CSV table of C-alpha atoms in Angstrom, one decimal:
chain,number,residue,atom,x,y,z
A,350,MET,CA,-0.5,-1.6,15.3
A,351,ILE,CA,0.9,-4.3,13.0
A,352,PHE,CA,2.3,-1.6,10.7
A,353,ASN,CA,4.0,0.2,13.6
A,354,LEU,CA,5.4,-3.1,14.6
A,355,LEU,CA,6.8,-3.8,11.3
A,356,LEU,CA,8.3,-0.4,11.0
A,357,VAL,CA,10.0,-0.9,14.6
A,358,CYS,CA,11.4,-4.2,13.5
A,359,THR,CA,12.6,-2.6,10.2
A,360,VAL,CA,14.4,0.2,12.0
A,361,ALA,CA,15.9,-2.2,14.5
A,362,SER,CA,17.1,-4.4,11.7
A,363,ALA,CA,18.8,-1.7,9.9
A,364,GLU,CA,20.5,-0.4,13.1
A,365,ALA,CA,21.9,-3.8,13.7
A,366,THR,CA,23.1,-4.4,10.2
A,367,PRO,CA,26.8,-3.6,10.0
A,368,ILE,CA,28.0,-1.5,7.1
A,369,ARG,CA,30.4,-3.7,5.1
A,370,ILE,CA,33.3,-2.0,3.3
A,371,ALA,CA,35.4,-4.3,1.4
A,372,ILE,CA,38.9,-3.3,0.6
A,373,GLY,CA,41.7,-4.6,-1.6
A,374,SER,CA,44.6,-3.7,-4.0
A,375,CYS,CA,47.1,-5.2,-6.6
A,376,ALA,CA,45.1,-7.2,-9.2
A,377,HIS,CA,47.2,-8.0,-12.3
A,378,GLN,CA,45.2,-7.9,-15.5
A,379,ASP,CA,46.6,-11.2,-16.6
A,380,SER,CA,45.5,-13.1,-13.6
A,381,VAL,CA,42.4,-15.3,-13.3
A,382,GLN,CA,41.3,-13.1,-10.2
A,383,ARG,CA,39.1,-15.8,-8.4
A,384,VAL,CA,39.1,-13.5,-5.3
A,385,TRP,CA,36.3,-11.5,-6.8
A,386,ASP,CA,33.8,-14.4,-6.1
A,387,GLY,CA,34.5,-13.9,-2.2
A,388,VAL,CA,34.0,-10.3,-2.5
A,389,LEU,CA,30.4,-10.8,-3.9
A,390,ALA,CA,29.9,-13.7,-1.5
A,391,TRP,CA,30.5,-10.9,1.4
A,392,GLN,CA,27.9,-8.6,-0.1
A,393,PRO,CA,29.8,-5.4,0.8
A,394,ASP,CA,28.0,-2.0,0.6
A,395,LEU,CA,31.1,-0.6,-0.9
A,396,PHE,CA,34.6,-1.9,-2.4
A,397,VAL,CA,37.3,0.6,-2.1
A,398,HIS,CA,40.0,-0.2,-4.5
A,399,LEU,CA,43.5,0.9,-3.0
A,400,GLY,CA,45.3,0.9,-6.3
A,401,ASP,CA,47.2,-1.3,-8.9
A,402,ALA,CA,44.0,-2.2,-10.7
A,403,ILE,CA,46.4,-2.8,-13.5
A,404,TYR,CA,50.0,-3.3,-13.9
A,405,ALA,CA,50.8,-0.9,-16.8
A,406,ASP,CA,54.4,0.1,-16.1
A,407,THR,CA,54.6,2.0,-19.1
A,408,ARG,CA,55.0,5.3,-21.0
A,409,ASP,CA,52.9,4.1,-23.8
A,410,SER,CA,49.1,5.3,-23.6
A,411,THR,CA,48.1,2.5,-26.0
A,412,LYS,CA,49.5,-0.2,-23.8
A,413,MET,CA,47.9,1.4,-20.6
A,414,ARG,CA,44.5,1.5,-22.4
A,415,THR,CA,45.0,-2.2,-23.6
A,416,ASP,CA,45.9,-3.2,-20.0
A,417,TYR,CA,42.6,-1.6,-18.7
A,418,GLU,CA,40.6,-3.2,-21.3
A,419,LYS,CA,41.9,-6.6,-20.3
A,420,ALA,CA,41.2,-6.1,-16.7
A,421,TRP,CA,37.7,-4.7,-17.5
A,422,ALA,CA,37.0,-8.0,-19.6
A,423,ASN,CA,37.5,-10.1,-16.7
A,424,THR,CA,34.0,-11.6,-16.1
A,425,ARG,CA,34.4,-12.0,-12.2
A,426,PHE,CA,35.5,-8.3,-11.9
A,427,GLY,CA,32.7,-7.5,-14.1
A,428,ARG,CA,30.2,-9.0,-11.8
A,429,VAL,CA,31.7,-7.1,-9.0
A,430,ARG,CA,31.3,-3.8,-10.9
A,431,ASP,CA,27.7,-4.5,-11.9
A,432,LYS,CA,26.6,-5.4,-8.2
A,433,VAL,CA,28.7,-3.6,-5.7
A,434,ALA,CA,29.3,0.2,-5.5
A,435,LEU,CA,33.1,1.1,-6.1
A,436,PHE,CA,35.4,3.8,-5.0
A,437,SER,CA,38.9,3.6,-6.3
A,438,THR,CA,42.3,5.4,-6.1
A,439,TRP,CA,45.3,4.4,-7.9
A,440,ASP,CA,49.0,3.3,-6.9
A,441,ASP,CA,52.3,3.4,-8.8
A,442,HIS,CA,51.5,0.5,-11.4
A,443,ASP,CA,48.0,2.0,-12.6
A,444,PHE,CA,49.5,5.5,-12.2
A,445,GLY,CA,52.1,4.3,-14.8
A,446,GLU,CA,55.6,3.2,-13.3
A,447,ASN,CA,57.0,1.4,-10.3
A,448,ASP,CA,57.1,3.8,-7.4
A,449,ALA,CA,56.4,6.7,-9.5
A,450,GLY,CA,55.3,10.3,-8.3
A,451,SER,CA,54.7,13.7,-9.8
A,452,SER,CA,57.8,13.4,-12.2
A,453,TYR,CA,56.1,10.7,-14.2
A,454,PRO,CA,55.6,12.5,-17.5
A,455,MET,CA,52.5,10.7,-18.6
A,456,ARG,CA,50.4,11.4,-15.4
A,457,ARG,CA,47.6,13.5,-17.0
A,458,VAL,CA,47.1,10.8,-19.6
A,459,ALA,CA,47.0,8.3,-17.0
A,460,GLU,CA,44.4,10.5,-15.1
A,461,ARG,CA,42.2,10.6,-18.1
A,462,LEU,CA,42.4,6.8,-18.7
A,463,PHE,CA,41.8,6.3,-14.9
A,464,PHE,CA,38.5,8.1,-15.1
A,465,GLU,CA,37.5,6.7,-18.4
A,466,PHE,CA,37.4,3.2,-17.0
A,467,TRP,CA,36.6,4.1,-13.3
A,468,THR,CA,33.2,5.7,-14.0
A,469,ASP,CA,30.2,6.4,-11.5
A,470,GLN,CA,32.6,6.9,-8.6
A,471,GLY,CA,30.1,8.7,-6.3
A,472,ASP,CA,32.0,12.0,-6.3
A,473,PRO,CA,31.6,14.0,-9.2
A,474,GLY,CA,34.2,16.8,-7.9
A,475,ARG,CA,37.0,14.5,-8.7
A,476,LEU,CA,36.8,15.3,-12.5
A,477,ASP,CA,37.2,19.0,-11.8
A,478,ARG,CA,40.6,19.0,-10.1
A,479,PRO,CA,44.1,17.5,-10.9
A,480,GLY,CA,44.5,13.9,-9.3
A,481,VAL,CA,42.1,11.2,-8.4
A,482,TYR,CA,41.3,12.0,-4.6
A,483,GLY,CA,37.8,12.4,-3.5
A,484,SER,CA,35.3,11.4,-0.7
A,485,ARG,CA,31.9,9.7,-0.4
A,486,LEU,CA,29.4,9.2,2.5
A,487,ILE,CA,27.8,5.9,3.5
A,488,GLU,CA,24.7,6.4,5.8
A,489,ARG,CA,22.5,3.9,7.6
A,490,ALA,CA,20.0,4.2,10.5
A,491,GLY,CA,21.2,7.7,11.3
A,492,ASN,CA,25.0,7.0,11.4
A,493,SER,CA,27.6,7.7,8.9
A,494,VAL,CA,30.9,6.6,7.6
A,495,ARG,CA,33.1,8.9,5.5
A,496,ILE,CA,35.4,7.5,2.9
A,497,ILE,CA,38.4,9.8,2.3
A,498,LEU,CA,40.2,8.6,-0.7
A,499,LEU,CA,43.9,10.0,-1.2
A,500,ASP,CA,46.0,10.4,-4.1
A,501,THR,CA,49.6,9.6,-3.1
A,502,ARG,CA,51.0,9.7,-6.6
A,503,PHE,CA,49.9,12.7,-8.8
A,504,PHE,CA,51.6,15.4,-6.5
A,505,ARG,CA,54.3,13.3,-4.7
A,506,SER,CA,57.8,14.4,-4.6
A,507,ASP,CA,60.4,11.8,-5.7
A,508,TRP,CA,61.5,9.4,-2.9
A,509,THR,CA,65.4,9.3,-2.0
A,510,PRO,CA,67.0,6.0,-3.0
A,511,ASP,CA,69.2,4.5,0.0
A,512,THR,CA,72.7,3.8,-1.3
A,513,SER,CA,73.5,1.6,1.6
A,514,GLY,CA,71.7,-1.2,0.3
A,515,LYS,CA,69.7,-1.6,3.6
A,516,ARG,CA,66.5,-0.1,2.3
A,517,ARG,CA,64.9,0.7,-1.0
A,518,TYR,CA,64.5,4.5,0.1
A,519,ARG,CA,66.1,6.6,2.7
A,520,VAL,CA,64.1,8.4,5.3
A,521,ASP,CA,64.2,12.1,4.0
A,522,TYR,CA,63.6,14.8,6.5
A,523,ASP,CA,63.3,17.5,3.8
A,524,GLY,CA,60.2,19.4,4.8
A,525,SER,CA,59.7,20.8,1.4
A,526,LYS,CA,58.9,17.4,-0.1
A,527,THR,CA,55.3,16.5,-0.2
A,528,ILE,CA,53.1,13.3,-0.6
A,529,LEU,CA,49.7,15.0,-1.2
A,530,GLY,CA,50.6,18.4,-2.5
A,531,ALA,CA,49.1,21.9,-1.1
A,532,ASP,CA,45.6,21.7,-2.6
A,533,GLN,CA,45.0,18.0,-1.5
A,534,TRP,CA,46.2,18.8,2.0
A,535,ARG,CA,43.7,21.7,2.2
A,536,TRP,CA,41.0,19.5,0.9
A,537,LEU,CA,41.8,16.8,3.5
A,538,GLU,CA,41.5,19.2,6.3
A,539,GLU,CA,38.0,20.1,4.9
A,540,GLU,CA,37.1,16.4,4.7
A,541,LEU,CA,38.2,15.8,8.3
A,542,ARG,CA,36.0,18.6,9.5
A,543,MET,CA,33.0,17.5,7.8
A,544,PRO,CA,30.4,15.5,9.9
A,545,ALA,CA,30.7,11.8,10.2
A,546,ASP,CA,30.6,9.2,12.9
A,547,LEU,CA,33.4,7.2,11.4
A,548,ARG,CA,36.1,8.3,9.0
A,549,VAL,CA,38.2,6.1,6.9
A,550,ILE,CA,41.3,7.5,5.1
A,551,ALA,CA,42.2,5.3,2.1
A,552,SER,CA,45.9,5.7,1.2
A,553,SER,CA,47.5,3.5,-1.3
A,554,ILE,CA,50.7,3.2,0.6
A,555,GLN,CA,51.0,2.5,4.3
A,556,VAL,CA,50.9,5.1,7.0
A,557,VAL,CA,51.6,3.3,10.4
A,558,ASN,CA,54.2,0.7,9.1
A,559,ASP,CA,57.4,2.7,8.4
A,560,GLU,CA,60.1,0.1,9.2
A,561,HIS,CA,60.4,-1.8,5.9
A,562,GLY,CA,62.2,0.7,3.7
A,563,TRP,CA,59.9,0.4,0.7
A,564,GLU,CA,57.2,3.1,-0.2
A,565,SER,CA,55.4,4.3,2.8
A,566,TRP,CA,54.6,7.7,4.5
A,567,GLY,CA,57.6,7.1,6.7
A,568,ASN,CA,59.9,7.8,3.9
A,569,PHE,CA,58.8,11.5,4.4
A,570,PRO,CA,58.6,11.8,8.4
A,571,SER,CA,57.4,15.5,8.1
A,572,GLU,CA,54.4,14.4,5.8
A,573,ARG,CA,53.4,11.7,8.1
A,574,LYS,CA,53.7,13.7,11.2
A,575,LYS,CA,51.5,16.2,9.3
A,576,LEU,CA,48.8,13.8,8.7
A,577,LEU,CA,48.5,12.6,12.2
A,578,ASP,CA,48.8,16.2,13.6
A,579,LEU,CA,46.0,17.0,11.2
A,580,ILE,CA,43.6,14.3,12.7
A,581,SER,CA,44.3,15.8,16.0
A,582,ALA,CA,44.1,19.5,15.0
A,583,THR,CA,40.7,19.0,13.3
A,584,GLY,CA,39.3,17.1,16.3
A,585,ALA,CA,38.2,14.3,14.0
A,586,GLN,CA,37.1,11.3,15.9
A,587,GLY,CA,36.8,7.7,14.7
A,588,VAL,CA,39.7,7.8,12.0
A,589,ILE,CA,40.9,4.5,10.6
A,590,VAL,CA,43.4,4.2,7.7
A,591,VAL,CA,43.3,1.5,5.2
A,592,SER,CA,46.0,1.0,2.6
A,593,GLY,CA,47.5,-1.4,-0.1
A,594,ASP,CA,50.5,-2.0,-2.0
A,595,ARG,CA,52.4,-4.7,0.1
A,596,HIS,CA,51.0,-8.0,-1.4
A,597,PHE,CA,50.0,-9.1,2.1
A,598,THR,CA,47.5,-8.2,4.6
A,599,GLU,CA,48.3,-6.7,8.1
A,600,LEU,CA,46.7,-4.4,10.8
A,601,SER,CA,49.3,-2.1,12.4
A,602,ARG,CA,48.5,0.3,15.3
A,603,GLN,CA,50.1,3.6,16.1
A,604,ILE,CA,50.0,4.6,19.6
A,605,ARG,CA,49.9,8.4,20.1
A,606,THR,CA,50.4,10.6,23.2
A,607,ASN,CA,48.2,13.3,22.0
A,608,GLY,CA,45.0,11.3,20.9
A,609,TYR,CA,43.6,7.9,20.2
A,610,PRO,CA,45.6,5.1,18.5
A,611,ILE,CA,45.5,5.0,14.6
A,612,TYR,CA,44.8,1.6,13.0
A,613,ASP,CA,46.2,1.1,9.6
A,614,PHE,CA,44.5,-1.9,7.8
A,615,THR,CA,46.6,-3.0,4.8
A,616,ALA,CA,44.6,-5.2,2.3
A,617,SER,CA,46.8,-6.6,-0.5
A,618,GLY,CA,46.9,-8.4,-2.8
A,619,LEU,CA,44.0,-9.5,-4.8
A,620,THR,CA,46.2,-11.3,-7.1
A,621,GLN,CA,49.9,-10.5,-6.1
A,622,VAL,CA,51.6,-12.3,-3.4
A,623,ALA,CA,54.7,-11.0,-1.4
A,624,HIS,CA,57.9,-12.9,-0.7
A,625,LYS,CA,57.9,-14.0,2.9
A,626,GLY,CA,60.8,-11.9,3.8
A,627,HIS,CA,58.6,-8.8,3.3
A,628,LEU,CA,56.6,-9.8,6.3
A,629,ALA,CA,59.1,-9.5,9.1
A,630,MET,CA,59.5,-5.8,9.5
A,631,ASN,CA,56.7,-4.3,11.5
A,632,SER,CA,56.8,-3.9,15.4
A,633,LYS,CA,53.4,-2.2,15.3
A,634,ARG,CA,51.6,-5.2,13.6
A,635,VAL,CA,48.4,-6.6,15.5
A,636,GLY,CA,48.0,-10.3,15.1
A,637,ASP,CA,49.4,-12.1,12.1
A,638,ALA,CA,49.9,-11.1,8.7
A,639,VAL,CA,47.7,-12.8,6.0
A,640,THR,CA,49.6,-14.2,2.9
A,641,GLY,CA,48.1,-15.3,-0.4
A,642,GLN,CA,45.6,-13.9,-2.6
A,643,ASN,CA,43.1,-12.0,-0.3
A,644,PHE,CA,40.9,-9.0,0.3
A,645,GLY,CA,39.9,-7.2,3.5
A,646,GLY,CA,36.8,-5.9,5.1
A,647,LEU,CA,35.5,-3.4,7.6
A,648,ALA,CA,32.4,-4.5,9.4
A,649,VAL,CA,31.1,-1.3,11.2
A,650,ASN,CA,28.5,-2.0,13.7
A,651,PHE,CA,27.0,1.2,15.2
A,652,ALA,CA,24.4,-0.7,17.3
A,653,ALA,CA,27.3,-2.8,19.0
A,654,GLY,CA,29.8,0.1,18.9
A,655,THR,CA,32.4,-2.1,17.2
A,656,VAL,CA,34.6,-2.2,14.1
A,657,ARG,CA,36.0,-5.6,12.9
A,658,PHE,CA,39.0,-5.9,10.7
A,659,LEU,CA,38.5,-8.8,8.4
A,660,GLY,CA,40.8,-10.6,6.1
A,661,PHE,CA,39.4,-13.2,3.5
A,662,ASN,CA,41.4,-15.5,1.6
A,663,GLU,CA,41.0,-16.4,-2.2
A,664,ALA,CA,38.1,-18.6,-1.5
A,665,GLY,CA,36.2,-16.0,0.8
A,666,ILE,CA,37.1,-17.6,4.0
A,667,VAL,CA,37.7,-15.3,6.9
A,668,VAL,CA,41.4,-15.9,7.9
A,669,PHE,CA,41.9,-12.8,10.1
A,670,ASP,CA,39.3,-11.2,12.6
A,671,TYR,CA,40.1,-8.3,15.0
A,672,LYS,CA,37.5,-6.4,16.7
A,673,ILE,CA,37.9,-3.1,18.3
A,674,ARG,CA,35.2,-0.8,20.2
A,675,MET,CA,34.5,2.5,18.6
A,676,SER,CA,35.0,4.3,21.8
A,677,GLU,CA,38.9,3.4,21.6
A,678,LEU,CA,38.6,6.0,18.5
A,679,GLY,CA,37.0,8.6,20.4
A,680,VAL,CA,33.4,7.7,18.9
A,681,GLU,CA,30.5,8.0,21.3
A,682,THR,CA,27.7,5.3,20.6
A,683,GLN,CA,24.4,4.6,22.1
């Protein structure tokens, strides 16, 4: 009787314990990186690194390796690697050059160095194909969260510069240009059809906020539409997007006529801080943006049927907290 009671209590405790997914991006290897102490204090089940783990900006493989070695020598980051499961993609500066895509000549060298340092990523299939995209599943008490990690660099067509001076890049309607490439698009469709209660699409660049003129899926509207249409076509429920790159944290919401809203939680930067002028352009923002060094978190509570979007400052204090019900994302909970 006592054993059965303990078993019931243990199961109930597991069901009530949220799955904690920390997210972040943009950590310069020359910075102190105090923010990792806050990540450890939150005790996440997984840390998803959304890119720019180093700022290499080079075509010299020796320099890129040295930058990785410097970042991996950081004791705070080392403690996180020892105690927290990690799942990582890259953005432009650890891919190799600012805003770089498939035309970057050292991309295969960069890929080799990426996997040399980012070991034990939980998806061995990543090593058998070009690029760094992959997926992994977090399961607890009969519920699951599928992390779908995209590579927005290795296959991406070059952006089109805007000569007017109003934006960094012009919106390009050429449907032949791609962000993911054909193979990754096929893989993404398969992943969206895989079973899961909640799906987190991790993109190094923003999906929902397309107003600022810097790097985002909005620079290639046909690709952005393809992503949103694919979510609908596969019938995937409970899709949330997380992104990095912007050097500040914000939550954006895309209202859709043919499906539930898509939330894009941008978490940036672990060390890099944006100029305040970059914060103004987002009519889809929910709440206030978080500036300063920070990281983000998703607290997924299946027992309560909720997801909390959390922003933490450098000291690990919650400075942003927005909660939604999973039913808003089409997820049925008990």
